[in-house]
Coordinates of C-alpha atoms in Angstrom, one line a residue:
X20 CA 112.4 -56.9 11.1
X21 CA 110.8 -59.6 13.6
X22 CA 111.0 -60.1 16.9
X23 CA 111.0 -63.4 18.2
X24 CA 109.1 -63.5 22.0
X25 CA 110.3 -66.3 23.2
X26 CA 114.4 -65.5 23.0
X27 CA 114.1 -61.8 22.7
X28 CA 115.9 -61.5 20.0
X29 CA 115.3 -59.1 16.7
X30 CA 116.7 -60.6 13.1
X31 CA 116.5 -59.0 10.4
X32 CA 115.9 -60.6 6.4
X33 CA 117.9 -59.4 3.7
X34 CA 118.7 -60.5 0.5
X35 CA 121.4 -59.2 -1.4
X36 CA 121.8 -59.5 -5.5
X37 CA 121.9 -63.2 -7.0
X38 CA 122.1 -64.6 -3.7
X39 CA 119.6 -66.5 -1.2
X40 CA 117.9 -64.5 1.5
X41 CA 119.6 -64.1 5.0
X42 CA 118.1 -63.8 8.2
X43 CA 120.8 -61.9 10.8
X44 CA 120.0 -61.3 14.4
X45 CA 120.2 -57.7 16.0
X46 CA 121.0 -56.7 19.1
X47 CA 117.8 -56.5 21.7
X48 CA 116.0 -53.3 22.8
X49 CA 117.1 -53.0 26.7
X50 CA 114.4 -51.7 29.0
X51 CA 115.5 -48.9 31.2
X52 CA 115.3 -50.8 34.7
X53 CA 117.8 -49.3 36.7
X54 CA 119.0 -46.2 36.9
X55 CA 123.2 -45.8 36.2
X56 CA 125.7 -44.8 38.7
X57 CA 126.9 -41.7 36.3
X58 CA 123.0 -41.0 35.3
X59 CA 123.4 -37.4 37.7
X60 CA 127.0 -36.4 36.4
X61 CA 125.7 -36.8 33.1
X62 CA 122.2 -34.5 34.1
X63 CA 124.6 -32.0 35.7
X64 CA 127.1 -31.9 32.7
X65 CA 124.3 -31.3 30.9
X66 CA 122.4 -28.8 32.9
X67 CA 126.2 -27.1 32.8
X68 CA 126.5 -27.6 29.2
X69 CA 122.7 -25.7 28.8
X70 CA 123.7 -22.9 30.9
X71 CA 127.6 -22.5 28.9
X72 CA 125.6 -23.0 25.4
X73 CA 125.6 -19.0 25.6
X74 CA 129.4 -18.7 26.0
X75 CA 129.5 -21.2 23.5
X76 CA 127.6 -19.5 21.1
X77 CA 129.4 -16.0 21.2
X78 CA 132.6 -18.3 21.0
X79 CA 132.2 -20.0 17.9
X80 CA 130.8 -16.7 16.1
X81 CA 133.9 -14.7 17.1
X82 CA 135.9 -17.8 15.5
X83 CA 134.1 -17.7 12.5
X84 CA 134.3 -13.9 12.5
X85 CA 137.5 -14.0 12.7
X86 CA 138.0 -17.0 10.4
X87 CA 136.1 -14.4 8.0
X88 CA 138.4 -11.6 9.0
X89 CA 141.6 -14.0 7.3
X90 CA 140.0 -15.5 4.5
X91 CA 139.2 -11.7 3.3
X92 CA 142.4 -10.9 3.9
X93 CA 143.5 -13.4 2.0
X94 CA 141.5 -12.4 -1.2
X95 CA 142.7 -9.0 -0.5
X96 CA 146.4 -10.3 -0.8
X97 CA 145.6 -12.2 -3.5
X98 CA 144.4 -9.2 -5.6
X99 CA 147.3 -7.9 -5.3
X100 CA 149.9 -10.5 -6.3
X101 CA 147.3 -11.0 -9.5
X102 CA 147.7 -7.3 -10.3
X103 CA 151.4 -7.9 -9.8
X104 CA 151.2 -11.3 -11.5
X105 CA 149.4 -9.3 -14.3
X106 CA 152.3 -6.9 -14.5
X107 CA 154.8 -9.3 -14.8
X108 CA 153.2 -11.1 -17.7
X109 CA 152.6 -8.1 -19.6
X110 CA 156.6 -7.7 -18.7
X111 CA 157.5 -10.6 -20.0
X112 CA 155.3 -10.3 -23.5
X113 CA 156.7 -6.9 -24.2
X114 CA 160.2 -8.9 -23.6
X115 CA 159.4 -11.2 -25.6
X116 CA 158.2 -9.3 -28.2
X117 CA 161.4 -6.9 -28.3
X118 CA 163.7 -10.4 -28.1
X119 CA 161.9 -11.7 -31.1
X120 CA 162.1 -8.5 -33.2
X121 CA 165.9 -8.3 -32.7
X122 CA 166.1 -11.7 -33.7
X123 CA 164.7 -11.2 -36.8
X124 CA 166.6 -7.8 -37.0
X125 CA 169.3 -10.2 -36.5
X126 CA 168.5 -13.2 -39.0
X127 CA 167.7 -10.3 -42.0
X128 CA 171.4 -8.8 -41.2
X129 CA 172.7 -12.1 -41.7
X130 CA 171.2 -13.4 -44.3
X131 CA 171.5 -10.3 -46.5
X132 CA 175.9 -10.8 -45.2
X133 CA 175.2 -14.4 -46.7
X134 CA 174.1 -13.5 -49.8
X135 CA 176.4 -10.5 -50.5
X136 CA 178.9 -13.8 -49.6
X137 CA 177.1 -15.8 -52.1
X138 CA 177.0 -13.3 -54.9
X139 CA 180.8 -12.2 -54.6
X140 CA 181.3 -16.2 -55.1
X141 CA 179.1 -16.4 -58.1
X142 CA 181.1 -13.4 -59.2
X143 CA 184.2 -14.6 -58.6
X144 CA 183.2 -18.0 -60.7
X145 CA 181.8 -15.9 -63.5
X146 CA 184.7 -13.4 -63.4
X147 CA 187.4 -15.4 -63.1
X148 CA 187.1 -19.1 -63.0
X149 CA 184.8 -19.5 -66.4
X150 CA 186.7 -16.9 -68.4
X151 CA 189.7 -19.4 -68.4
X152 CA 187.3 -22.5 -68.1
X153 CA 186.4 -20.8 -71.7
X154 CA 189.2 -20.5 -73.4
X155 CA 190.5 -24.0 -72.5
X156 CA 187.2 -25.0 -74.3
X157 CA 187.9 -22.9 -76.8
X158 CA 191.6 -24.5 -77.4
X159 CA 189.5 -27.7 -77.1
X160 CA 187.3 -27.2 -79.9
X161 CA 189.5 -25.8 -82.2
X162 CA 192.1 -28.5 -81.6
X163 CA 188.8 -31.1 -82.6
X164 CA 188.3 -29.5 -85.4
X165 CA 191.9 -29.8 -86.8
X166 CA 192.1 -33.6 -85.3
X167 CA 188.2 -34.3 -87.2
X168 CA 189.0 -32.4 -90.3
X169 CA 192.6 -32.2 -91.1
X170 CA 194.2 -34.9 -89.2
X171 CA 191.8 -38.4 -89.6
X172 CA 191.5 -37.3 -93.5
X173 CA 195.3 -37.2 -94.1
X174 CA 195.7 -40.4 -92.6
X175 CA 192.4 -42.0 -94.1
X176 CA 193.6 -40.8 -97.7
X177 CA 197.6 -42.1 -97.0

């Protein structure tokens, strides 16, 4: 900071990062000449505002007090809808728990009705369906045999 005598004015130098330096002029210090117009409103608000600081004071700690007073309450209440909140999700995991066992109760009791399902079928092919499937083989064969050994050497040797 300088101040030039001459104009009365204050500048100030400053140079910011990767540029030049800057001189910029500040406002003057005024002298306190005259007295203002308000100057004793302003002493008696603030003669006024010493005597109320009292009042003030009591004031603000009875709001804070009080502000106090809610946010406790509010922990209080919140206590309790976390106890509550812990209920519920205990609730819900026993729930959970008891869904997922009769679903598997569920899934076993059908898949053990599948594979009854699946083995009657198997039986049923076994049983019923390759029986016959055999003896058509077996008709098959034996009708080879006479076509391979009886058949194709009559006709080679005539």
């Amino acid at each position: 900071k300088k101040m030039d005598s001459n104009t009365n004015k204050r500048t100030i130098q400053f140079t910011s990062q990767g540029f030049r330096s800057q001189e910029v002029e500040i406002a003057p210090d005024i002298p306190m000449q005259t007295v203002s117009k308000r100057y004793s409103l302003i002493k008696q608000e603030d003669t006024y505002l010493d005597s109320n600081l009292n009042d003030l004071d009591v004031g603000t700690r009875a709001r804070n007090r009080n502000f106090q007073d809610r946010l406790d309450e509010i922990w209080r209440s919140s206590a309790v809808f976390e106890a509550k909140l812990r209920t519920e999700v205990k609730e819900a995991s026993e729930t959970i728990l008891n869904m997922r066992d009769d679903y598997k109760l569920h899934i076993e009791r059908n898949l053990m009705n599948l594979k009854t399902e699946i083995n009657s079928i198997f039986d049923k092919i076994d049983n019923e369906v390759l029986v016959s499937e055999d003896k058509r083989v077996d008709v098959i064969e034996e009708n080879v045999h006479i076509f391979t050994k009886q058949i194709v050497p009559a006709k080679l040797k005539s």
